[in-house]
JSON list of C-alpha atoms in Angstrom, two decimals:
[
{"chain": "A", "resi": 1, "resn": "UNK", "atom": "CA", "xyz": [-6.62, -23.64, 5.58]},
{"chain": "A", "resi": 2, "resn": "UNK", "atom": "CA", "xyz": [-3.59, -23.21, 7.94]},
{"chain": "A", "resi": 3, "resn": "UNK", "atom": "CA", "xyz": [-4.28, -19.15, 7.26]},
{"chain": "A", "resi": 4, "resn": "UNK", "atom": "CA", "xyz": [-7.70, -19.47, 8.22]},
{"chain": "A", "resi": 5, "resn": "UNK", "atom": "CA", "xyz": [-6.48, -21.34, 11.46]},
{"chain": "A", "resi": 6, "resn": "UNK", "atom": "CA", "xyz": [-4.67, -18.78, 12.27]},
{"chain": "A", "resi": 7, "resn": "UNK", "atom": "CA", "xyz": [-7.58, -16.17, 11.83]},
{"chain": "A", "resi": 8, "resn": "UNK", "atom": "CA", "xyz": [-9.73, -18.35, 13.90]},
{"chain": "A", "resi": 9, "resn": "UNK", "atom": "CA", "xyz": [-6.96, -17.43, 16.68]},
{"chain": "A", "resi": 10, "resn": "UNK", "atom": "CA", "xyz": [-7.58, -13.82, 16.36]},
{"chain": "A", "resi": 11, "resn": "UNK", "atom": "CA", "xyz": [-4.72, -13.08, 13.28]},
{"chain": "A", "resi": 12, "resn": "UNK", "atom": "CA", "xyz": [-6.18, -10.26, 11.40]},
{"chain": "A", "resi": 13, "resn": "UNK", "atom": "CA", "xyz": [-4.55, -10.07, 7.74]},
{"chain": "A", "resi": 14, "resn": "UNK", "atom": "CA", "xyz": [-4.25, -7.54, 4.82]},
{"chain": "A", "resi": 15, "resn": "UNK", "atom": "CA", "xyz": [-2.25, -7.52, 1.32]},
{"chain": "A", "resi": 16, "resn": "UNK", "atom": "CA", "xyz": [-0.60, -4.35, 0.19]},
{"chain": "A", "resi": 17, "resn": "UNK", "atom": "CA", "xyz": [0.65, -4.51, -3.37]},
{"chain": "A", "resi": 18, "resn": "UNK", "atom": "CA", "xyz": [3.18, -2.84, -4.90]},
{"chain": "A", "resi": 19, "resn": "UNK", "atom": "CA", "xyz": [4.24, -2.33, -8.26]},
{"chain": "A", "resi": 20, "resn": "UNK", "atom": "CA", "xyz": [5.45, 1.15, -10.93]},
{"chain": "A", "resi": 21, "resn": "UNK", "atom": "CA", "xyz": [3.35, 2.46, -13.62]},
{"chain": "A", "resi": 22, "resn": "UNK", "atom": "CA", "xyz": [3.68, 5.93, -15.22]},
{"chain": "A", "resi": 23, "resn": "UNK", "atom": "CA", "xyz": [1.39, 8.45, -14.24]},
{"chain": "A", "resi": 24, "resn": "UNK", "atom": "CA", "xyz": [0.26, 11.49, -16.01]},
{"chain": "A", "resi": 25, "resn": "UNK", "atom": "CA", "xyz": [-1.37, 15.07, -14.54]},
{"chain": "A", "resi": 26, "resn": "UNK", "atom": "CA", "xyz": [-4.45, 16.67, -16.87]},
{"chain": "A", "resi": 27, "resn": "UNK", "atom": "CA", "xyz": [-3.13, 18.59, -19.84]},
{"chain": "A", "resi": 28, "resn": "UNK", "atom": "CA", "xyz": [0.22, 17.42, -19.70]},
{"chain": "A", "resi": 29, "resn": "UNK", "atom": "CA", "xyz": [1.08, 14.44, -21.72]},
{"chain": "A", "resi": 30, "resn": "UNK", "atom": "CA", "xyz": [4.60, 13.96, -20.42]},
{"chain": "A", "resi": 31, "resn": "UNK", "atom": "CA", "xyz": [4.26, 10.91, -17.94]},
{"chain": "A", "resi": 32, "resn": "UNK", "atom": "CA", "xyz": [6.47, 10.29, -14.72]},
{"chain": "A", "resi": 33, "resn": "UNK", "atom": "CA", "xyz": [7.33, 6.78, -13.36]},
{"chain": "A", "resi": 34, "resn": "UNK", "atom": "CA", "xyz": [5.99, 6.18, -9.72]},
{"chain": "A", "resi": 35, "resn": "UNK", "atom": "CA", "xyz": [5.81, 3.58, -7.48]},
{"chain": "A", "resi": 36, "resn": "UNK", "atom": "CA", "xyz": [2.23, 2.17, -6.64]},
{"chain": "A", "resi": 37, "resn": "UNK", "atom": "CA", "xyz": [1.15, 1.03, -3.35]},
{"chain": "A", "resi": 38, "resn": "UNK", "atom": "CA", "xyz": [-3.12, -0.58, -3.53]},
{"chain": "A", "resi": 39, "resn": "UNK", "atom": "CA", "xyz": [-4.03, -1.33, 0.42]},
{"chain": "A", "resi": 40, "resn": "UNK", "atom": "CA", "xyz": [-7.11, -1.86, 2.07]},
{"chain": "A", "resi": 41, "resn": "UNK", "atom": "CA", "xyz": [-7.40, 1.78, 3.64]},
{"chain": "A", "resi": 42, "resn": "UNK", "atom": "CA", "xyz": [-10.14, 0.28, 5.96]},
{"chain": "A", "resi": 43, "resn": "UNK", "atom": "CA", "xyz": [-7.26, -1.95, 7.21]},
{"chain": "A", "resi": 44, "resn": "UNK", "atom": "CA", "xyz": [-4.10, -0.78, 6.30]},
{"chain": "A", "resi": 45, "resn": "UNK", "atom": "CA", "xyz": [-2.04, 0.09, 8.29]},
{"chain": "A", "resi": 46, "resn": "UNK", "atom": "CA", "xyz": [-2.25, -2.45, 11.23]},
{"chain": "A", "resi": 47, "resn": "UNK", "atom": "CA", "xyz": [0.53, -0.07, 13.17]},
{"chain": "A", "resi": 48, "resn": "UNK", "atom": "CA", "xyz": [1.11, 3.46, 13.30]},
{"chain": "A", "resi": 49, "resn": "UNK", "atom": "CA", "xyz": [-0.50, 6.03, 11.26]},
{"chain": "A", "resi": 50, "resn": "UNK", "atom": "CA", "xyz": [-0.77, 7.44, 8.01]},
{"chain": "A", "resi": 51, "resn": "UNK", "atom": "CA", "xyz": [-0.30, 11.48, 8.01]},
{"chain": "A", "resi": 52, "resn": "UNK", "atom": "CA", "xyz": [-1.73, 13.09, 5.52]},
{"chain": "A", "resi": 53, "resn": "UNK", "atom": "CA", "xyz": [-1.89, 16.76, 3.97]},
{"chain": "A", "resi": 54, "resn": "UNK", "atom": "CA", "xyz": [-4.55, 18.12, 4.28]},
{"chain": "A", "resi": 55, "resn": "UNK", "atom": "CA", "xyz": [-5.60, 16.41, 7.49]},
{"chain": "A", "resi": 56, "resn": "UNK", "atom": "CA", "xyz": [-7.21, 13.54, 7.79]},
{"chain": "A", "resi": 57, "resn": "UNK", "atom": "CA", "xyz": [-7.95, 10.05, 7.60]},
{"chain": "A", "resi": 58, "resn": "UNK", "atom": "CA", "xyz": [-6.67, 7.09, 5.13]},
{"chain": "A", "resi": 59, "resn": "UNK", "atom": "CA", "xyz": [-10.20, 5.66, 5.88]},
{"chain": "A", "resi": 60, "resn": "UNK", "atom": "CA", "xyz": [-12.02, 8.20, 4.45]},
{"chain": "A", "resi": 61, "resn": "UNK", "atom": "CA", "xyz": [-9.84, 10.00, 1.89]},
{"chain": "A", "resi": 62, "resn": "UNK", "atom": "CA", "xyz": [-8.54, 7.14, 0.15]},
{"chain": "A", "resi": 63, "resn": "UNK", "atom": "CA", "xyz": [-11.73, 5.59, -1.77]},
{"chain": "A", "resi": 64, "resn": "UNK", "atom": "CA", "xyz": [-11.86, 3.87, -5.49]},
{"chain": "A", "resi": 65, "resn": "UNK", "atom": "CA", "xyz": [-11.75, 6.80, -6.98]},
{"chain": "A", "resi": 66, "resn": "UNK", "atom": "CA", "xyz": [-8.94, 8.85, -5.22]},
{"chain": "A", "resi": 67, "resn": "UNK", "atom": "CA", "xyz": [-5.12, 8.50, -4.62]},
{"chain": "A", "resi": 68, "resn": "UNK", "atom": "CA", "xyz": [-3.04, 10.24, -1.85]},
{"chain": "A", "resi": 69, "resn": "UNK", "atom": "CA", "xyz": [0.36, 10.72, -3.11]},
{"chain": "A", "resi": 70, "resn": "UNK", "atom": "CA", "xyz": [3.88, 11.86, -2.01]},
{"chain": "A", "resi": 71, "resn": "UNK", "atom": "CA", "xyz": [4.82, 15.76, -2.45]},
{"chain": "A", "resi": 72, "resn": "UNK", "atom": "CA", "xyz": [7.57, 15.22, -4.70]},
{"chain": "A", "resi": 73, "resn": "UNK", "atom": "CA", "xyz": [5.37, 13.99, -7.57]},
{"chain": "A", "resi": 74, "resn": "UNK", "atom": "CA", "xyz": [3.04, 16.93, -7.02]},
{"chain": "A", "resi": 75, "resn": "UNK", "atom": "CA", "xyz": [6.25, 19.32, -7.79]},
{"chain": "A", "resi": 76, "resn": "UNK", "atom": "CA", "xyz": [7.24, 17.10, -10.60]},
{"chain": "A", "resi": 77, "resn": "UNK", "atom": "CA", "xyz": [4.26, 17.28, -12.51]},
{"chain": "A", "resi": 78, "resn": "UNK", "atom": "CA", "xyz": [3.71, 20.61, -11.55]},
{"chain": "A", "resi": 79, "resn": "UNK", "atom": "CA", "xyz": [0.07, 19.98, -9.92]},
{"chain": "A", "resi": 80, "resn": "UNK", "atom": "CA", "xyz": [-1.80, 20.10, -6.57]},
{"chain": "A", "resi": 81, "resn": "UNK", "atom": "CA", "xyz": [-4.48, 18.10, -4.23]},
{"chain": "A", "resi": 82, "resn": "UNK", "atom": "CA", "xyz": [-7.56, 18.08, -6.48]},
{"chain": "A", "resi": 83, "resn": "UNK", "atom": "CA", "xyz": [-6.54, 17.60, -9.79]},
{"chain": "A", "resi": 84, "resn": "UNK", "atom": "CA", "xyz": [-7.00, 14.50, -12.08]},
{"chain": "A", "resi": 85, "resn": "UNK", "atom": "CA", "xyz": [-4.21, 12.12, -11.91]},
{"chain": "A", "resi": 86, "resn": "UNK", "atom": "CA", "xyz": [-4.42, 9.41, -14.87]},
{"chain": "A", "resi": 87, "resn": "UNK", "atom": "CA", "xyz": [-2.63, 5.31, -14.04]},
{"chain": "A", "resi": 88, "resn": "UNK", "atom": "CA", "xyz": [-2.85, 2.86, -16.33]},
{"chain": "A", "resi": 89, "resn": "UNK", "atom": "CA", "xyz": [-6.51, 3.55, -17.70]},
{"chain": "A", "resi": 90, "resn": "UNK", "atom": "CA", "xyz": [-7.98, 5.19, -14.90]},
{"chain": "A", "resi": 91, "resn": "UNK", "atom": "CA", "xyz": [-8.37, 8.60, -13.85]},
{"chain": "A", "resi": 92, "resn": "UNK", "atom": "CA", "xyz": [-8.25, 9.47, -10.29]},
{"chain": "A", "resi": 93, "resn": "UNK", "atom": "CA", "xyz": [-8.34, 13.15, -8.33]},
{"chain": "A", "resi": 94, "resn": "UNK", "atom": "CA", "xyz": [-5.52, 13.68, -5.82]},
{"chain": "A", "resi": 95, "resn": "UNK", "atom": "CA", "xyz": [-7.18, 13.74, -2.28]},
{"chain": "A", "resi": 96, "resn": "UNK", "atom": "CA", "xyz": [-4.37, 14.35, -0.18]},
{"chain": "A", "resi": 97, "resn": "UNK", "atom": "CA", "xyz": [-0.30, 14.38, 0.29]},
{"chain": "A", "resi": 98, "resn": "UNK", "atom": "CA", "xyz": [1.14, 11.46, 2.15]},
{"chain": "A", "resi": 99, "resn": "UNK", "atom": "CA", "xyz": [3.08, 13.06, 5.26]},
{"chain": "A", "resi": 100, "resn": "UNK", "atom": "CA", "xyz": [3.95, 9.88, 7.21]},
{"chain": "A", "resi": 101, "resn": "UNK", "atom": "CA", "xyz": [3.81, 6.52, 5.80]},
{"chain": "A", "resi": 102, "resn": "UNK", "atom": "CA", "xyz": [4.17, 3.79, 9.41]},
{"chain": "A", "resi": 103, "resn": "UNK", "atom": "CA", "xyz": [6.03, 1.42, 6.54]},
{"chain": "A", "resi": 104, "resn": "UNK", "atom": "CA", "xyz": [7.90, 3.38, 3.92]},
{"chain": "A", "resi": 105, "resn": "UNK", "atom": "CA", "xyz": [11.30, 1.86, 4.44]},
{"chain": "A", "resi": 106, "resn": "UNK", "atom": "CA", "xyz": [10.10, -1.48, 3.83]},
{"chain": "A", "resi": 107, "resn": "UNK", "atom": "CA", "xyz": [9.11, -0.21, 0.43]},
{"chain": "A", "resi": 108, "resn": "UNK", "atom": "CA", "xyz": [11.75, 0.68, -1.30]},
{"chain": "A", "resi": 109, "resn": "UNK", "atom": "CA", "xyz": [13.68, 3.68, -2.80]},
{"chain": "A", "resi": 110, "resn": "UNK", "atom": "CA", "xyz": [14.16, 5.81, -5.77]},
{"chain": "A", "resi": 111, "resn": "UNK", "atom": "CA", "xyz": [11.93, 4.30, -8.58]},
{"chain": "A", "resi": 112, "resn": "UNK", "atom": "CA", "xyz": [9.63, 7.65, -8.34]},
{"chain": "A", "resi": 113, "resn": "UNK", "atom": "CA", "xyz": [7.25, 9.23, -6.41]},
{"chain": "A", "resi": 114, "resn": "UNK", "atom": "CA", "xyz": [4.43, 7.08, -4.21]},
{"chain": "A", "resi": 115, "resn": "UNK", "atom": "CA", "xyz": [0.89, 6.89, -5.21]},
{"chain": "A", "resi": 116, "resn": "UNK", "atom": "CA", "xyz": [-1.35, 5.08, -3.00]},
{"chain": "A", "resi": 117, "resn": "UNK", "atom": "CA", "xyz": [-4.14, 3.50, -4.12]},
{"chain": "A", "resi": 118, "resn": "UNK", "atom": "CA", "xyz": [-7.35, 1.35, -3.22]},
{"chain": "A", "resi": 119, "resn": "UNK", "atom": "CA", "xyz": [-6.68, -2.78, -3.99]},
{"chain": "A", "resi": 120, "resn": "UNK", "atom": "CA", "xyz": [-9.73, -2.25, -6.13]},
{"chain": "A", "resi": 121, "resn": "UNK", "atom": "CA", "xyz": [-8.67, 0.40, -8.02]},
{"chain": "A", "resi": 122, "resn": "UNK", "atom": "CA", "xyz": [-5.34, -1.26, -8.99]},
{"chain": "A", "resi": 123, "resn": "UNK", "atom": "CA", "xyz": [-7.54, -4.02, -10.52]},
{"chain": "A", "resi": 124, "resn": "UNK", "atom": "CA", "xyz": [-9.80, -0.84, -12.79]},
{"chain": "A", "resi": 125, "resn": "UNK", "atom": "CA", "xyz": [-6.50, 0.36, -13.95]},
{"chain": "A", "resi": 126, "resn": "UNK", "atom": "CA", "xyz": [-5.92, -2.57, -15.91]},
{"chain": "A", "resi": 127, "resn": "UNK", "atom": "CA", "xyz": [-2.14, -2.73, -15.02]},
{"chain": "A", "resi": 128, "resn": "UNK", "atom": "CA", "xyz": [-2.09, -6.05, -13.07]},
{"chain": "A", "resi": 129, "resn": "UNK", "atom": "CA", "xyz": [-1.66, -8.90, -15.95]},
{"chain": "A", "resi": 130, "resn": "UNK", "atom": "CA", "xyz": [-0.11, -12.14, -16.54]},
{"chain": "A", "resi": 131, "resn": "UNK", "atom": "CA", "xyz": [3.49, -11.50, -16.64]},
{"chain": "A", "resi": 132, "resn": "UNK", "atom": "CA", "xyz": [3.22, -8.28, -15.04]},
{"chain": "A", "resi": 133, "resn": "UNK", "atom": "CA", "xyz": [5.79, -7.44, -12.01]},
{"chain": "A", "resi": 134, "resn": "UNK", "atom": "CA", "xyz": [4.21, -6.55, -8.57]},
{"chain": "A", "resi": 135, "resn": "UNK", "atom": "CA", "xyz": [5.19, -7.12, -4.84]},
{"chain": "A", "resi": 136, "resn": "UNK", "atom": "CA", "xyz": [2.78, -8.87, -2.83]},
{"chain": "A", "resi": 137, "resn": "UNK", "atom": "CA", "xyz": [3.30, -7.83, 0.79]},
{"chain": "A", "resi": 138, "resn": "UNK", "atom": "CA", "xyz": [0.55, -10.05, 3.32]},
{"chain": "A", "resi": 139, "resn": "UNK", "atom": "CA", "xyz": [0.76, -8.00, 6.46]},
{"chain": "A", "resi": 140, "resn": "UNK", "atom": "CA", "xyz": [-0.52, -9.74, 9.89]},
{"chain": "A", "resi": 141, "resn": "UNK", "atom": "CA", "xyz": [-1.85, -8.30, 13.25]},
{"chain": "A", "resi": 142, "resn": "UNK", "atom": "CA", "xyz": [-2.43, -10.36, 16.03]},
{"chain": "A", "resi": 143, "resn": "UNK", "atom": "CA", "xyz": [-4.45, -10.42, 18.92]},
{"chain": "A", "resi": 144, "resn": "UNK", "atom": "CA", "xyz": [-2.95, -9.29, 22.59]},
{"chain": "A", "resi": 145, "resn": "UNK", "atom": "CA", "xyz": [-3.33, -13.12, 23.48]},
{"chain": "A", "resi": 146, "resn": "UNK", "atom": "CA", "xyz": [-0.72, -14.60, 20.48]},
{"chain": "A", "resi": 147, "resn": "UNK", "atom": "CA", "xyz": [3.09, -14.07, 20.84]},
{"chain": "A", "resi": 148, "resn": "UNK", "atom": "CA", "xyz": [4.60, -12.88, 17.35]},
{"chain": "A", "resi": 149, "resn": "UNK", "atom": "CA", "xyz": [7.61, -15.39, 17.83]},
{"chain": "A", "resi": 150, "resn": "UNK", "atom": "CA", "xyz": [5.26, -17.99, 17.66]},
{"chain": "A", "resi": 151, "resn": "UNK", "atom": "CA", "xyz": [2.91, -16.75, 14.64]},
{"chain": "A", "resi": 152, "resn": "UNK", "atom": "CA", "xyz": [6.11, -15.83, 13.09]},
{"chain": "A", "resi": 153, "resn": "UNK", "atom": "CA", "xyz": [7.31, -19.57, 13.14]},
{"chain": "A", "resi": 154, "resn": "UNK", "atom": "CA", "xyz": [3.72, -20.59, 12.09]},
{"chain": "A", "resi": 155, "resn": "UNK", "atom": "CA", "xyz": [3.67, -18.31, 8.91]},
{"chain": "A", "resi": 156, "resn": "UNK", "atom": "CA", "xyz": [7.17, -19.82, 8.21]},
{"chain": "A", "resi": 157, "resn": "UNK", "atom": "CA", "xyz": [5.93, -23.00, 7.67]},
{"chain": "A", "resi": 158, "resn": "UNK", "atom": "CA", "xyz": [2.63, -21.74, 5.88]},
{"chain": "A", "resi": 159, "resn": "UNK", "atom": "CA", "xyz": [4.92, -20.02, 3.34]},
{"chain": "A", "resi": 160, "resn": "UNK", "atom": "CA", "xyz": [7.79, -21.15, 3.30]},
{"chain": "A", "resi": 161, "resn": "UNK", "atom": "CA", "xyz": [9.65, -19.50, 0.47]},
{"chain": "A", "resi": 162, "resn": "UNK", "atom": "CA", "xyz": [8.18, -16.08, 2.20]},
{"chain": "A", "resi": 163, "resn": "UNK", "atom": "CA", "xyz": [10.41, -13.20, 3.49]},
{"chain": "A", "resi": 164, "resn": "UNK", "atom": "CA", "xyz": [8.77, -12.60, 7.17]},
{"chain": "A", "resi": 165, "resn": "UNK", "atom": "CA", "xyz": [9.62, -9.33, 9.39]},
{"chain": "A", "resi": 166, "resn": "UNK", "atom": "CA", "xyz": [8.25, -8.38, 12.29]},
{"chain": "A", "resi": 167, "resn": "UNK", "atom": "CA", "xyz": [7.56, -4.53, 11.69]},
{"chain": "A", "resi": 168, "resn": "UNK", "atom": "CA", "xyz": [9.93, -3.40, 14.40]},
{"chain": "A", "resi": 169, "resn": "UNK", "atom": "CA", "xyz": [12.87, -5.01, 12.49]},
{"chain": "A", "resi": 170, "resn": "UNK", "atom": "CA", "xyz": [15.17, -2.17, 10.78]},
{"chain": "A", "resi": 171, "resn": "UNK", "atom": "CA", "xyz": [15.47, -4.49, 7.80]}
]
């Protein structure tokens, strides 16, 4: 209820979720961990852009079926935009390399390559289950009217055991 207050005051909201899996390239069995990312691509991200190789936009490249995906996995499994990459049950072609990423830091280092996929794709691949580890990241944009000290203090209180940034935070 006190989220949907805050909507009410012109908060827009979106969940990015974040987890690893192994992922696997057509016609070569030998898996490589990576780190998954399932947004919203219609809302993700609030601030800056993604880049992505070949040009275009996260909007309309990134759909249920597709994943973008950082260059380094595409020289580890020895594979290119196009092909069929398979996660969890699912098979999914490679739409496009992720150039520029607004909130990479925030994500984490060195468990593997990142995949990006659609929120309801990460639900089709079957990886999500009771007991399963995954990051849940609620990210917030607010209207020109609200001041993000005193959202920030407001989402405190909402969830308290949260961690809450503000996205121009180096941390």
């Amino acid at each position: 209820k006190q989220l949907d207050a805050l909507r009410a005051q012109g908060v827009r909201e979106t969940v990015a979720t974040e987890t690893v899996s192994m992922a696997m390239v057509e016609g070569d069995p030998v898996p490589l961990l990576v780190r998954l990312k399932a947004v919203d691509p219609r809302d993700y991200p609030f601030y800056g852009t993604v880049v992505l190789n070949p040009a275009g936009e996260l909007g309309s490249d990134l759909n249920d079926k597709t994943v973008v995906v950082d260059d380094n996995l595409l020289v580890r499994l020895r594979t290119k935009v196009g092909a069929q990459l398979k996660i969890g049950g699912r098979w999914f072609r490679i739409a496009a390399v992720i150039e520029k990423e607004p909130d990479r830091m925030t994500a984490g280092v060195g468990l593997g390559p990142r995949v990006m996929m659609t929120r309801q794709a990460m639900g089709e691949t079957g990886l999500l289950q009771p007991g399963s580890r995954a990051t849940e990241r609620y990210l917030f944009a607010l209207s020109d009217k609200l001041k993000v000290a005193d959202v920030r203090v407001r989402i405190e209180k909402i969830l308290p055991d949260a961690q809450v940034t503000y996205f121009r935070e180096t941390s």
